[in-house]
Amino acid sequence: MSSTAGQVIKCKAAVAWEANKPLAIEEIEVAPPGPGEVRLKILFTALCHTDVYFWEAKGQTPLFPRIFGHEAAGIVESVGEGVTHLKEGDHALPVFTGECGECPHCKTEESNMCDLLRINTDRGGMIHDGKARFSKNGQPIYHFLGTSTFSQYTVVHAGCVAKVDPAAPLDKICVLSCGICTGFGATVNVAKPKPGSSVAIFGLGAVGLSAAEGARVAGASRIIGVDLNSSRFELAKKFGVNEFVNPKDHNKPVQEVIAEMTNGGVDRSVECTGSIQAMISAFECVHDGWGVAVLVGVPSKDDAFKTHPVNFLNERTLKGTFYGNYKARTDLPKVVDMYMRKELELEKFLTHSVPLSEINKSFEYMLKGESIRCVIRMEE
C-alpha cells in the first residue's frame, strides 16, 4: 500500500475557471478512488485539439471550473475496491474511452464502443456516484472525458486505464492515449491498405499525420496528402506523404483531381478534418470496385452527408471509426509494444515540451498551428 492510499492528496493542477481564459495553476485536493476507480500520478500529458475545443466552450453546455487533459501517461498510486487488473506502481495510460469487459460491444472483436465507458463530453463527475474527485477549498472541480490529466494526480474509472510495459518511456507513449491511435488505427485497422496501394489522407494535423504513418507502416506506395494549408506539406513528408493536393489550387472538385492523378481513384482514403465537404470528397475519390473511405473527423451537429447512391452501387465502401477501433485495455498495450519494437515512430509527433507552470504556452502553440503535440511535464 502506498503511503497516500485512502487519503486525500494535495497537488498542483491547471484549472480552467472559465472558457477562453488562461488555465490557472492551483493547489487542489484529489479524493481517494471509489469502487472500480484508480488514482494515477500523471507524469506527462499532451494537449489535444479536443481540449482546446471544449476550453473554448464550442462543443457542449459549458461546464466550469474544469480540469482538462486526456492524452497522458502515469503510474498507479492506488486502486479502489474491486479493481483487479491494476496495482500500485503499474505504468499506465488513461483513455477517454474504456472497456468494461461485460457489455455486448466489449464481448465482440468487432467494436470498441463500450456501452458503459464510451466517450461522454458532458459528464463532470465519476460514473460511480456522479461526484467529482477534485476540489479546492471545498468547491468541486469538474472532470473532463473521465481523465482530467492536467492534474498531477487524477482519478479514472479502472476500465479506462491501460497497463503498459514499464520499460516504455512515458514522455513518448503519452500521445498514444488519443490522437495518434485515432489516426493510425483508422488506417491499419479499418482502411487496411495493401502493400503497394494508394491512400489519400484528408487533413494533415496530428490525426491525419498519424493516419499517414499508418499508411507508411502498411506499405502503401502512394500517400497523397490533401490540405488547404500548403505549409503543412513539407512536414508531412516525414510521415510518408509523397504527393500533395491543395483543393484551393484547382478549379474542380478535389475528388476529380485525385481520380485523374490515380487513374480512377485511390484504393483507400482517410478523412481527418470533420469538414463535411472533405468527407464527401474522401468517399468520392476512392476507386470503384474496391475503394474504401474511412471517416475519422467529427462533423458539426447539423451536417448531412450527401452523395449519389450510384457511388455505393459501383462498389465503393464508406466506413466510420472511433479511436481507430482500438479497445482501450486490450489493444493499447499492443500499440506501445509496436513502438518498443520500432515499428511505429512517435518522436516525430513531439514538437514541443513545457513544464506544467507554462501549460498555457501549449495552447498558444496549437492555436497558432505551430505544434503537432506539445508534451507537458507534470512534475516541474
mmCIF file of C-alpha atoms in Angstrom:
data_model
loop_
_atom_site.group_PDB
_atom_site.id
_atom_site.type_symbol
_atom_site.label_atom_id
_atom_site.label_comp_id
_atom_site.label_asym_id
_atom_site.label_seq_id
_atom_site.Cartn_x
_atom_site.Cartn_y
_atom_site.Cartn_z
ATOM 1 C CA MET A 1 0.000 0.000 0.000
ATOM 2 C CA SER A 2 1.304 3.453 -0.876
ATOM 3 C CA SER A 3 1.620 5.892 1.997
ATOM 4 C CA THR A 4 -1.095 8.049 0.434
ATOM 5 C CA ALA A 5 -3.602 5.261 -0.307
ATOM 6 C CA GLY A 6 -7.010 6.054 1.116
ATOM 7 C CA GLN A 7 -6.083 9.663 1.828
ATOM 8 C CA VAL A 8 -6.842 12.964 0.141
ATOM 9 C CA ILE A 9 -3.813 14.134 -1.877
ATOM 10 C CA LYS A 10 -2.932 17.793 -2.336
ATOM 11 C CA CYS A 11 -1.249 18.540 -5.635
ATOM 12 C CA LYS A 12 -0.954 21.071 -8.443
ATOM 13 C CA ALA A 13 -3.387 21.186 -11.345
ATOM 14 C CA ALA A 14 -4.089 23.507 -14.258
ATOM 15 C CA VAL A 15 -7.680 24.599 -13.682
ATOM 16 C CA ALA A 16 -9.949 26.205 -16.276
ATOM 17 C CA TRP A 17 -12.168 28.505 -14.205
ATOM 18 C CA GLU A 18 -13.987 29.808 -17.271
ATOM 19 C CA ALA A 19 -13.993 29.479 -21.047
ATOM 20 C CA ASN A 20 -11.211 31.037 -23.102
ATOM 21 C CA LYS A 21 -9.279 32.235 -20.045
ATOM 22 C CA PRO A 22 -5.717 31.034 -19.348
ATOM 23 C CA LEU A 23 -5.531 27.980 -17.106
ATOM 24 C CA ALA A 24 -4.558 28.731 -13.500
ATOM 25 C CA ILE A 25 -2.041 26.580 -11.628
ATOM 26 C CA GLU A 26 -3.798 25.776 -8.347
ATOM 27 C CA GLU A 27 -3.227 23.551 -5.350
ATOM 28 C CA ILE A 28 -6.210 21.218 -5.316
ATOM 29 C CA GLU A 29 -7.379 18.215 -3.333
ATOM 30 C CA VAL A 30 -7.822 14.833 -5.008
ATOM 31 C CA ALA A 31 -10.030 12.326 -3.189
ATOM 32 C CA PRO A 32 -9.163 8.613 -2.986
ATOM 33 C CA PRO A 33 -10.550 6.369 -5.724
ATOM 34 C CA GLY A 34 -14.023 4.938 -5.212
ATOM 35 C CA PRO A 35 -15.136 1.409 -6.157
ATOM 36 C CA GLY A 36 -13.906 0.465 -9.620
ATOM 37 C CA GLU A 37 -11.650 3.535 -9.822
ATOM 38 C CA VAL A 38 -7.910 4.168 -9.946
ATOM 39 C CA ARG A 39 -5.877 7.145 -8.776
ATOM 40 C CA LEU A 40 -2.992 7.907 -11.111
ATOM 41 C CA LYS A 41 0.088 10.046 -10.683
ATOM 42 C CA ILE A 42 0.314 11.800 -14.044
ATOM 43 C CA LEU A 43 3.900 12.358 -15.175
ATOM 44 C CA PHE A 44 3.369 13.535 -18.755
ATOM 45 C CA THR A 45 0.329 14.821 -20.602
ATOM 46 C CA ALA A 46 -0.157 16.360 -24.041
ATOM 47 C CA LEU A 47 -2.554 18.943 -25.389
ATOM 48 C CA CYS A 48 -5.059 17.683 -27.945
ATOM 49 C CA HIS A 49 -7.308 19.857 -30.099
ATOM 50 C CA THR A 50 -10.323 18.401 -28.270
ATOM 51 C CA ASP A 51 -9.121 20.023 -25.038
ATOM 52 C CA VAL A 52 -8.924 23.389 -26.793
ATOM 53 C CA TYR A 53 -12.359 22.929 -28.397
ATOM 54 C CA PHE A 54 -14.064 22.368 -25.051
ATOM 55 C CA TRP A 55 -11.971 25.030 -23.294
ATOM 56 C CA GLU A 56 -13.343 27.446 -25.887
ATOM 57 C CA ALA A 57 -16.823 26.079 -24.956
ATOM 58 C CA LYS A 58 -17.652 25.361 -28.595
ATOM 59 C CA GLY A 59 -18.612 21.746 -28.077
ATOM 60 C CA GLN A 60 -21.061 21.487 -25.214
ATOM 61 C CA THR A 61 -23.014 23.172 -22.474
ATOM 62 C CA PRO A 62 -20.155 24.979 -20.701
ATOM 63 C CA LEU A 63 -19.076 23.223 -17.520
ATOM 64 C CA PHE A 64 -16.600 25.120 -15.339
ATOM 65 C CA PRO A 65 -14.416 25.050 -13.291
ATOM 66 C CA ARG A 66 -12.924 22.040 -15.005
ATOM 67 C CA ILE A 67 -9.632 20.198 -15.326
ATOM 68 C CA PHE A 68 -8.985 19.336 -18.964
ATOM 69 C CA GLY A 69 -6.482 16.868 -20.426
ATOM 70 C CA HIS A 70 -6.944 13.350 -21.761
ATOM 71 C CA GLU A 71 -3.712 12.343 -23.509
ATOM 72 C CA ALA A 72 -1.321 11.228 -20.800
ATOM 73 C CA ALA A 73 0.843 8.653 -19.068
ATOM 74 C CA GLY A 74 1.489 7.969 -15.431
ATOM 75 C CA ILE A 75 1.816 5.494 -12.584
ATOM 76 C CA VAL A 76 -0.929 3.893 -10.495
ATOM 77 C CA GLU A 77 -0.852 5.432 -6.991
ATOM 78 C CA SER A 78 -3.735 3.408 -5.543
ATOM 79 C CA VAL A 79 -6.786 1.435 -6.635
ATOM 80 C CA GLY A 80 -10.352 1.370 -5.386
ATOM 81 C CA GLU A 81 -12.439 -1.552 -4.243
ATOM 82 C CA GLY A 82 -12.906 -4.312 -6.806
ATOM 83 C CA VAL A 83 -10.050 -3.314 -9.136
ATOM 84 C CA THR A 84 -8.031 -6.406 -10.026
ATOM 85 C CA HIS A 85 -6.176 -5.720 -13.290
ATOM 86 C CA LEU A 86 -4.122 -2.827 -11.902
ATOM 87 C CA LYS A 87 -1.987 -2.366 -8.807
ATOM 88 C CA GLU A 88 0.120 0.336 -7.202
ATOM 89 C CA GLY A 89 3.222 1.098 -9.267
ATOM 90 C CA ASP A 90 1.863 -0.080 -12.632
ATOM 91 C CA HIS A 91 2.705 2.145 -15.588
ATOM 92 C CA ALA A 92 -0.500 3.154 -17.300
ATOM 93 C CA LEU A 93 -2.229 5.256 -19.918
ATOM 94 C CA PRO A 94 -5.622 6.784 -19.068
ATOM 95 C CA VAL A 95 -8.012 6.794 -22.023
ATOM 96 C CA PHE A 96 -11.106 8.912 -22.774
ATOM 97 C CA THR A 97 -12.997 5.755 -23.717
ATOM 98 C CA GLY A 98 -12.958 2.428 -21.951
ATOM 99 C CA GLU A 99 -13.531 -1.283 -21.854
ATOM 100 C CA CYS A 100 -15.813 -2.654 -19.154
ATOM 101 C CA GLY A 101 -15.358 -6.194 -20.461
ATOM 102 C CA GLU A 102 -19.001 -7.120 -19.898
ATOM 103 C CA CYS A 103 -21.196 -5.305 -22.449
ATOM 104 C CA PRO A 104 -22.001 -6.606 -25.970
ATOM 105 C CA HIS A 105 -19.506 -4.146 -27.511
ATOM 106 C CA CYS A 106 -16.694 -5.384 -25.271
ATOM 107 C CA LYS A 107 -17.529 -9.034 -25.890
ATOM 108 C CA THR A 108 -17.221 -8.758 -29.674
ATOM 109 C CA GLU A 109 -13.973 -8.243 -31.556
ATOM 110 C CA GLU A 110 -15.852 -6.006 -33.978
ATOM 111 C CA SER A 111 -16.355 -2.991 -31.706
ATOM 112 C CA ASN A 112 -14.561 -0.827 -29.165
ATOM 113 C CA MET A 113 -17.601 1.303 -28.253
ATOM 114 C CA CYS A 114 -18.173 0.142 -24.682
ATOM 115 C CA ASP A 115 -21.741 0.778 -23.510
ATOM 116 C CA LEU A 116 -20.622 1.889 -20.041
ATOM 117 C CA LEU A 117 -17.423 3.784 -20.742
ATOM 118 C CA ARG A 118 -17.701 5.269 -24.224
ATOM 119 C CA ILE A 119 -16.812 8.930 -24.505
ATOM 120 C CA ASN A 120 -19.073 11.364 -22.663
ATOM 121 C CA THR A 121 -18.173 15.042 -23.012
ATOM 122 C CA ASP A 122 -20.913 16.334 -20.699
ATOM 123 C CA ARG A 123 -20.170 14.259 -17.604
ATOM 124 C CA GLY A 124 -18.376 16.245 -14.901
ATOM 125 C CA GLY A 125 -18.225 13.577 -12.195
ATOM 126 C CA MET A 126 -17.428 9.901 -11.807
ATOM 127 C CA ILE A 127 -19.798 7.195 -13.055
ATOM 128 C CA HIS A 128 -19.994 5.505 -9.653
ATOM 129 C CA ASP A 129 -21.680 8.369 -7.794
ATOM 130 C CA GLY A 130 -21.760 11.361 -10.147
ATOM 131 C CA LYS A 131 -19.429 13.318 -7.873
ATOM 132 C CA ALA A 132 -16.125 14.991 -8.687
ATOM 133 C CA ARG A 133 -12.938 13.724 -7.049
ATOM 134 C CA PHE A 134 -11.319 17.170 -7.374
ATOM 135 C CA SER A 135 -11.939 20.172 -5.136
ATOM 136 C CA LYS A 136 -10.415 23.428 -3.956
ATOM 137 C CA ASN A 137 -11.465 24.962 -0.653
ATOM 138 C CA GLY A 138 -14.480 22.676 -0.678
ATOM 139 C CA GLN A 139 -15.614 23.700 -4.173
ATOM 140 C CA PRO A 140 -15.904 20.767 -6.600
ATOM 141 C CA ILE A 141 -13.903 20.988 -9.836
ATOM 142 C CA TYR A 142 -15.409 19.064 -12.746
ATOM 143 C CA HIS A 143 -13.779 16.207 -14.632
ATOM 144 C CA PHE A 144 -13.290 16.090 -18.419
ATOM 145 C CA LEU A 145 -13.688 12.924 -20.517
ATOM 146 C CA GLY A 146 -13.231 10.884 -17.349
ATOM 147 C CA THR A 147 -9.476 11.579 -17.411
ATOM 148 C CA SER A 148 -8.588 15.196 -16.401
ATOM 149 C CA THR A 149 -4.866 14.742 -16.852
ATOM 150 C CA PHE A 150 -3.859 18.392 -16.366
ATOM 151 C CA SER A 151 -3.575 17.460 -12.680
ATOM 152 C CA GLN A 152 -0.570 15.818 -11.021
ATOM 153 C CA TYR A 153 -2.992 13.239 -9.629
ATOM 154 C CA THR A 154 -6.288 12.184 -11.172
ATOM 155 C CA VAL A 155 -8.992 9.587 -10.563
ATOM 156 C CA VAL A 156 -10.147 7.474 -13.520
ATOM 157 C CA HIS A 157 -12.533 4.547 -13.956
ATOM 158 C CA ALA A 158 -10.370 1.402 -13.984
ATOM 159 C CA GLY A 159 -11.883 0.344 -17.310
ATOM 160 C CA CYS A 160 -10.334 3.456 -18.889
ATOM 161 C CA VAL A 161 -6.787 2.627 -17.793
ATOM 162 C CA ALA A 162 -4.405 0.548 -19.922
ATOM 163 C CA LYS A 163 -1.493 -1.144 -18.163
ATOM 164 C CA VAL A 164 1.626 -0.838 -20.320
ATOM 165 C CA ASP A 165 5.224 -2.060 -20.497
ATOM 166 C CA PRO A 166 7.141 -0.331 -17.664
ATOM 167 C CA ALA A 167 10.177 -0.039 -19.943
ATOM 168 C CA ALA A 168 8.295 2.229 -22.360
ATOM 169 C CA PRO A 169 9.185 5.944 -21.992
ATOM 170 C CA LEU A 170 6.116 7.686 -20.583
ATOM 171 C CA ASP A 171 7.089 11.041 -22.127
ATOM 172 C CA LYS A 172 6.742 9.449 -25.587
ATOM 173 C CA ILE A 173 3.873 6.963 -25.255
ATOM 174 C CA CYS A 174 1.588 9.506 -23.556
ATOM 175 C CA VAL A 175 0.419 10.642 -27.017
ATOM 176 C CA LEU A 176 -0.946 7.173 -27.801
ATOM 177 C CA SER A 177 -3.906 7.607 -25.473
ATOM 178 C CA CYS A 178 -5.770 9.767 -28.012
ATOM 179 C CA GLY A 179 -4.794 11.309 -31.347
ATOM 180 C CA ILE A 180 -2.032 9.064 -32.618
ATOM 181 C CA CYS A 181 -4.062 5.872 -32.140
ATOM 182 C CA THR A 182 -7.137 7.525 -33.643
ATOM 183 C CA GLY A 183 -5.421 8.222 -36.959
ATOM 184 C CA PHE A 184 -3.036 5.274 -37.050
ATOM 185 C CA GLY A 185 -5.796 2.793 -36.226
ATOM 186 C CA ALA A 186 -8.175 4.297 -38.785
ATOM 187 C CA THR A 187 -5.661 3.299 -41.455
ATOM 188 C CA VAL A 188 -4.263 -0.012 -40.219
ATOM 189 C CA ASN A 189 -7.419 -1.397 -38.550
ATOM 190 C CA VAL A 190 -10.202 -0.022 -40.730
ATOM 191 C CA ALA A 191 -8.952 1.134 -44.150
ATOM 192 C CA LYS A 192 -6.381 -1.708 -44.247
ATOM 193 C CA PRO A 193 -4.406 -0.619 -47.317
ATOM 194 C CA LYS A 194 -2.407 -3.330 -49.041
ATOM 195 C CA PRO A 195 1.327 -3.031 -49.747
ATOM 196 C CA GLY A 196 1.871 -1.030 -52.925
ATOM 197 C CA SER A 197 -1.560 0.611 -52.789
ATOM 198 C CA SER A 198 -2.583 4.278 -52.920
ATOM 199 C CA VAL A 199 -4.031 6.193 -49.951
ATOM 200 C CA ALA A 200 -5.372 9.750 -49.736
ATOM 201 C CA ILE A 201 -5.256 11.485 -46.341
ATOM 202 C CA PHE A 202 -7.588 14.458 -45.897
ATOM 203 C CA GLY A 203 -6.278 16.864 -43.263
ATOM 204 C CA LEU A 204 -2.627 16.900 -42.156
ATOM 205 C CA GLY A 205 -2.983 17.782 -38.479
ATOM 206 C CA ALA A 206 -1.880 15.355 -35.774
ATOM 207 C CA VAL A 207 -4.596 12.791 -36.559
ATOM 208 C CA GLY A 208 -4.047 12.990 -40.320
ATOM 209 C CA LEU A 209 -0.287 12.610 -39.931
ATOM 210 C CA SER A 210 -0.972 9.573 -37.728
ATOM 211 C CA ALA A 211 -3.177 8.140 -40.479
ATOM 212 C CA ALA A 212 -0.346 8.757 -42.966
ATOM 213 C CA GLU A 213 2.063 6.984 -40.623
ATOM 214 C CA GLY A 214 -0.345 4.048 -40.658
ATOM 215 C CA ALA A 215 -0.295 4.013 -44.451
ATOM 216 C CA ARG A 216 3.509 4.127 -44.417
ATOM 217 C CA VAL A 217 3.732 1.223 -41.955
ATOM 218 C CA ALA A 218 1.215 -0.748 -44.052
ATOM 219 C CA GLY A 219 3.432 -0.374 -47.113
ATOM 220 C CA ALA A 220 1.312 1.959 -49.271
ATOM 221 C CA SER A 221 3.351 3.285 -52.178
ATOM 222 C CA ARG A 222 1.388 6.465 -52.946
ATOM 223 C CA ILE A 223 0.301 8.511 -49.928
ATOM 224 C CA ILE A 224 -1.466 11.662 -51.078
ATOM 225 C CA GLY A 225 -1.912 14.438 -48.530
ATOM 226 C CA VAL A 226 -4.875 16.788 -49.005
ATOM 227 C CA ASP A 227 -4.926 20.039 -47.035
ATOM 228 C CA LEU A 228 -5.960 23.667 -47.510
ATOM 229 C CA ASN A 229 -2.694 24.763 -45.866
ATOM 230 C CA SER A 230 0.237 24.098 -48.189
ATOM 231 C CA SER A 231 2.744 24.895 -45.430
ATOM 232 C CA ARG A 232 1.895 21.509 -43.889
ATOM 233 C CA PHE A 233 3.181 19.571 -46.870
ATOM 234 C CA GLU A 234 6.900 19.698 -46.056
ATOM 235 C CA LEU A 235 6.420 18.313 -42.539
ATOM 236 C CA ALA A 236 4.084 15.596 -43.817
ATOM 237 C CA LYS A 237 6.929 14.053 -45.841
ATOM 238 C CA LYS A 238 8.359 12.747 -42.540
ATOM 239 C CA PHE A 239 5.194 10.668 -42.151
ATOM 240 C CA GLY A 240 5.354 9.017 -45.546
ATOM 241 C CA VAL A 241 3.263 11.504 -47.549
ATOM 242 C CA ASN A 242 4.823 11.701 -51.011
ATOM 243 C CA GLU A 243 2.227 13.640 -53.057
ATOM 244 C CA PHE A 244 0.180 16.698 -52.161
ATOM 245 C CA VAL A 245 -3.028 18.372 -53.257
ATOM 246 C CA ASN A 246 -4.356 21.719 -52.066
ATOM 247 C CA PRO A 247 -8.006 21.932 -53.189
ATOM 248 C CA LYS A 248 -7.654 25.721 -53.467
ATOM 249 C CA ASP A 249 -5.152 25.252 -56.304
ATOM 250 C CA HIS A 250 -7.756 23.660 -58.570
ATOM 251 C CA ASN A 251 -10.953 24.833 -60.248
ATOM 252 C CA LYS A 252 -12.669 21.437 -59.996
ATOM 253 C CA PRO A 253 -13.656 19.253 -57.038
ATOM 254 C CA VAL A 254 -10.647 17.669 -55.359
ATOM 255 C CA GLN A 255 -12.127 14.186 -55.816
ATOM 256 C CA GLU A 256 -11.894 14.711 -59.589
ATOM 257 C CA VAL A 257 -8.296 15.889 -59.260
ATOM 258 C CA ILE A 258 -7.364 12.762 -57.286
ATOM 259 C CA ALA A 259 -9.225 10.464 -59.691
ATOM 260 C CA GLU A 260 -7.209 11.914 -62.592
ATOM 261 C CA MET A 261 -3.945 11.522 -60.654
ATOM 262 C CA THR A 262 -4.635 7.879 -59.836
ATOM 263 C CA ASN A 263 -6.292 6.505 -62.967
ATOM 264 C CA GLY A 264 -9.788 6.357 -61.492
ATOM 265 C CA GLY A 265 -9.300 6.866 -57.783
ATOM 266 C CA VAL A 266 -7.245 5.859 -54.761
ATOM 267 C CA ASP A 267 -7.537 2.438 -53.160
ATOM 268 C CA ARG A 268 -8.186 3.908 -49.709
ATOM 269 C CA SER A 269 -8.876 7.320 -48.198
ATOM 270 C CA VAL A 270 -8.957 8.549 -44.600
ATOM 271 C CA GLU A 271 -10.758 11.779 -43.686
ATOM 272 C CA CYS A 272 -9.382 13.567 -40.609
ATOM 273 C CA THR A 273 -10.853 17.095 -40.719
ATOM 274 C CA GLY A 274 -14.517 16.940 -39.729
ATOM 275 C CA SER A 275 -15.402 19.054 -42.772
ATOM 276 C CA ILE A 276 -18.497 17.599 -44.404
ATOM 277 C CA GLN A 277 -17.197 18.557 -47.860
ATOM 278 C CA ALA A 278 -13.915 16.767 -47.156
ATOM 279 C CA MET A 279 -15.886 13.691 -46.091
ATOM 280 C CA ILE A 280 -17.824 13.654 -49.360
ATOM 281 C CA SER A 281 -14.622 14.197 -51.349
ATOM 282 C CA ALA A 282 -12.852 11.422 -49.458
ATOM 283 C CA PHE A 283 -15.620 8.985 -50.358
ATOM 284 C CA GLU A 284 -15.983 10.054 -53.968
ATOM 285 C CA CYS A 285 -12.218 9.937 -54.637
ATOM 286 C CA VAL A 286 -11.858 6.192 -53.994
ATOM 287 C CA HIS A 287 -11.766 3.767 -56.914
ATOM 288 C CA ASP A 288 -14.953 1.958 -57.906
ATOM 289 C CA GLY A 289 -14.942 -1.792 -57.383
ATOM 290 C CA TRP A 290 -12.708 -1.872 -54.305
ATOM 291 C CA GLY A 291 -12.199 1.612 -52.878
ATOM 292 C CA VAL A 292 -12.718 2.145 -49.143
ATOM 293 C CA ALA A 293 -13.121 5.537 -47.453
ATOM 294 C CA VAL A 294 -12.867 5.913 -43.661
ATOM 295 C CA LEU A 295 -14.300 8.883 -41.763
ATOM 296 C CA VAL A 296 -12.459 9.976 -38.613
ATOM 297 C CA GLY A 297 -13.199 13.700 -38.224
ATOM 298 C CA VAL A 298 -16.163 14.814 -36.118
ATOM 299 C CA PRO A 299 -18.695 16.883 -38.120
ATOM 300 C CA SER A 300 -20.842 19.764 -36.948
ATOM 301 C CA LYS A 301 -24.121 18.562 -35.481
ATOM 302 C CA ASP A 302 -26.292 19.866 -38.350
ATOM 303 C CA ASP A 303 -24.167 18.442 -41.180
ATOM 304 C CA ALA A 304 -25.617 15.945 -43.654
ATOM 305 C CA PHE A 305 -23.599 13.619 -45.890
ATOM 306 C CA LYS A 306 -24.839 13.768 -49.492
ATOM 307 C CA THR A 307 -23.625 11.640 -52.366
ATOM 308 C CA HIS A 308 -25.295 9.815 -55.234
ATOM 309 C CA PRO A 309 -26.321 6.230 -54.358
ATOM 310 C CA VAL A 310 -24.648 5.047 -57.563
ATOM 311 C CA ASN A 311 -21.314 5.658 -55.807
ATOM 312 C CA PHE A 312 -22.225 2.801 -53.456
ATOM 313 C CA LEU A 313 -23.709 0.618 -56.178
ATOM 314 C CA ASN A 314 -20.402 0.919 -58.013
ATOM 315 C CA GLU A 315 -18.801 -0.912 -55.083
ATOM 316 C CA ARG A 316 -17.262 1.893 -53.119
ATOM 317 C CA THR A 317 -17.320 1.389 -49.339
ATOM 318 C CA LEU A 318 -17.762 4.061 -46.664
ATOM 319 C CA LYS A 319 -16.782 3.323 -43.063
ATOM 320 C CA GLY A 320 -16.531 5.236 -39.830
ATOM 321 C CA THR A 321 -14.236 4.675 -36.888
ATOM 322 C CA PHE A 322 -13.902 5.683 -33.258
ATOM 323 C CA TYR A 323 -10.453 5.785 -31.622
ATOM 324 C CA GLY A 324 -9.009 3.784 -34.517
ATOM 325 C CA ASN A 325 -11.114 0.743 -33.500
ATOM 326 C CA TYR A 326 -8.701 0.118 -30.598
ATOM 327 C CA LYS A 327 -10.064 -1.343 -27.361
ATOM 328 C CA ALA A 328 -8.555 0.720 -24.555
ATOM 329 C CA ARG A 329 -7.327 -2.022 -22.214
ATOM 330 C CA THR A 330 -6.816 -4.886 -24.672
ATOM 331 C CA ASP A 331 -5.242 -3.143 -27.666
ATOM 332 C CA LEU A 332 -3.406 -0.070 -26.398
ATOM 333 C CA PRO A 333 -0.628 -2.093 -24.692
ATOM 334 C CA LYS A 334 -0.010 -3.781 -28.066
ATOM 335 C CA VAL A 335 0.464 -0.400 -29.757
ATOM 336 C CA VAL A 336 3.005 0.510 -27.070
ATOM 337 C CA ASP A 337 4.768 -2.768 -27.853
ATOM 338 C CA MET A 338 4.847 -1.804 -31.556
ATOM 339 C CA TYR A 339 6.633 1.408 -30.576
ATOM 340 C CA MET A 340 9.095 -0.523 -28.427
ATOM 341 C CA ARG A 341 9.866 -2.785 -31.418
ATOM 342 C CA LYS A 342 10.479 0.368 -33.504
ATOM 343 C CA GLU A 343 7.586 -0.472 -35.843
ATOM 344 C CA LEU A 344 5.914 2.840 -35.016
ATOM 345 C CA GLU A 345 7.682 6.195 -34.661
ATOM 346 C CA LEU A 346 6.417 8.649 -32.035
ATOM 347 C CA GLU A 347 9.263 11.134 -31.649
ATOM 348 C CA LYS A 348 8.411 12.984 -34.848
ATOM 349 C CA PHE A 349 4.960 13.855 -33.437
ATOM 350 C CA LEU A 350 6.515 15.528 -30.372
ATOM 351 C CA THR A 351 7.344 19.055 -31.468
ATOM 352 C CA HIS A 352 7.280 20.949 -28.148
ATOM 353 C CA SER A 353 7.621 20.376 -24.404
ATOM 354 C CA VAL A 354 6.805 22.657 -21.467
ATOM 355 C CA PRO A 355 6.585 22.346 -17.678
ATOM 356 C CA LEU A 356 3.167 22.418 -16.000
ATOM 357 C CA SER A 357 3.807 26.011 -14.928
ATOM 358 C CA GLU A 358 3.883 27.018 -18.620
ATOM 359 C CA ILE A 359 0.942 24.906 -19.813
ATOM 360 C CA ASN A 360 -0.726 27.935 -21.425
ATOM 361 C CA LYS A 361 2.141 28.040 -23.944
ATOM 362 C CA SER A 362 0.924 24.710 -25.300
ATOM 363 C CA PHE A 363 -2.443 26.323 -26.098
ATOM 364 C CA GLU A 364 -0.635 29.151 -27.908
ATOM 365 C CA TYR A 365 1.405 26.692 -29.979
ATOM 366 C CA MET A 366 -1.708 24.791 -31.025
ATOM 367 C CA LEU A 367 -3.834 27.853 -31.767
ATOM 368 C CA LYS A 368 -1.021 29.227 -33.972
ATOM 369 C CA GLY A 369 -0.691 25.878 -35.738
ATOM 370 C CA GLU A 370 2.959 25.558 -34.661
ATOM 371 C CA SER A 371 2.788 22.218 -32.840
ATOM 372 C CA ILE A 372 1.774 18.679 -33.628
ATOM 373 C CA ARG A 373 1.973 17.616 -29.998
ATOM 374 C CA CYS A 374 3.258 19.608 -27.022
ATOM 375 C CA VAL A 375 4.107 17.413 -24.023
ATOM 376 C CA ILE A 376 3.555 18.930 -20.582
ATOM 377 C CA ARG A 377 5.937 17.778 -17.857
ATOM 378 C CA MET A 378 3.748 17.491 -14.767
ATOM 379 C CA GLU A 379 6.442 17.342 -12.099
ATOM 380 C CA GLU A 380 8.036 20.687 -12.997
#
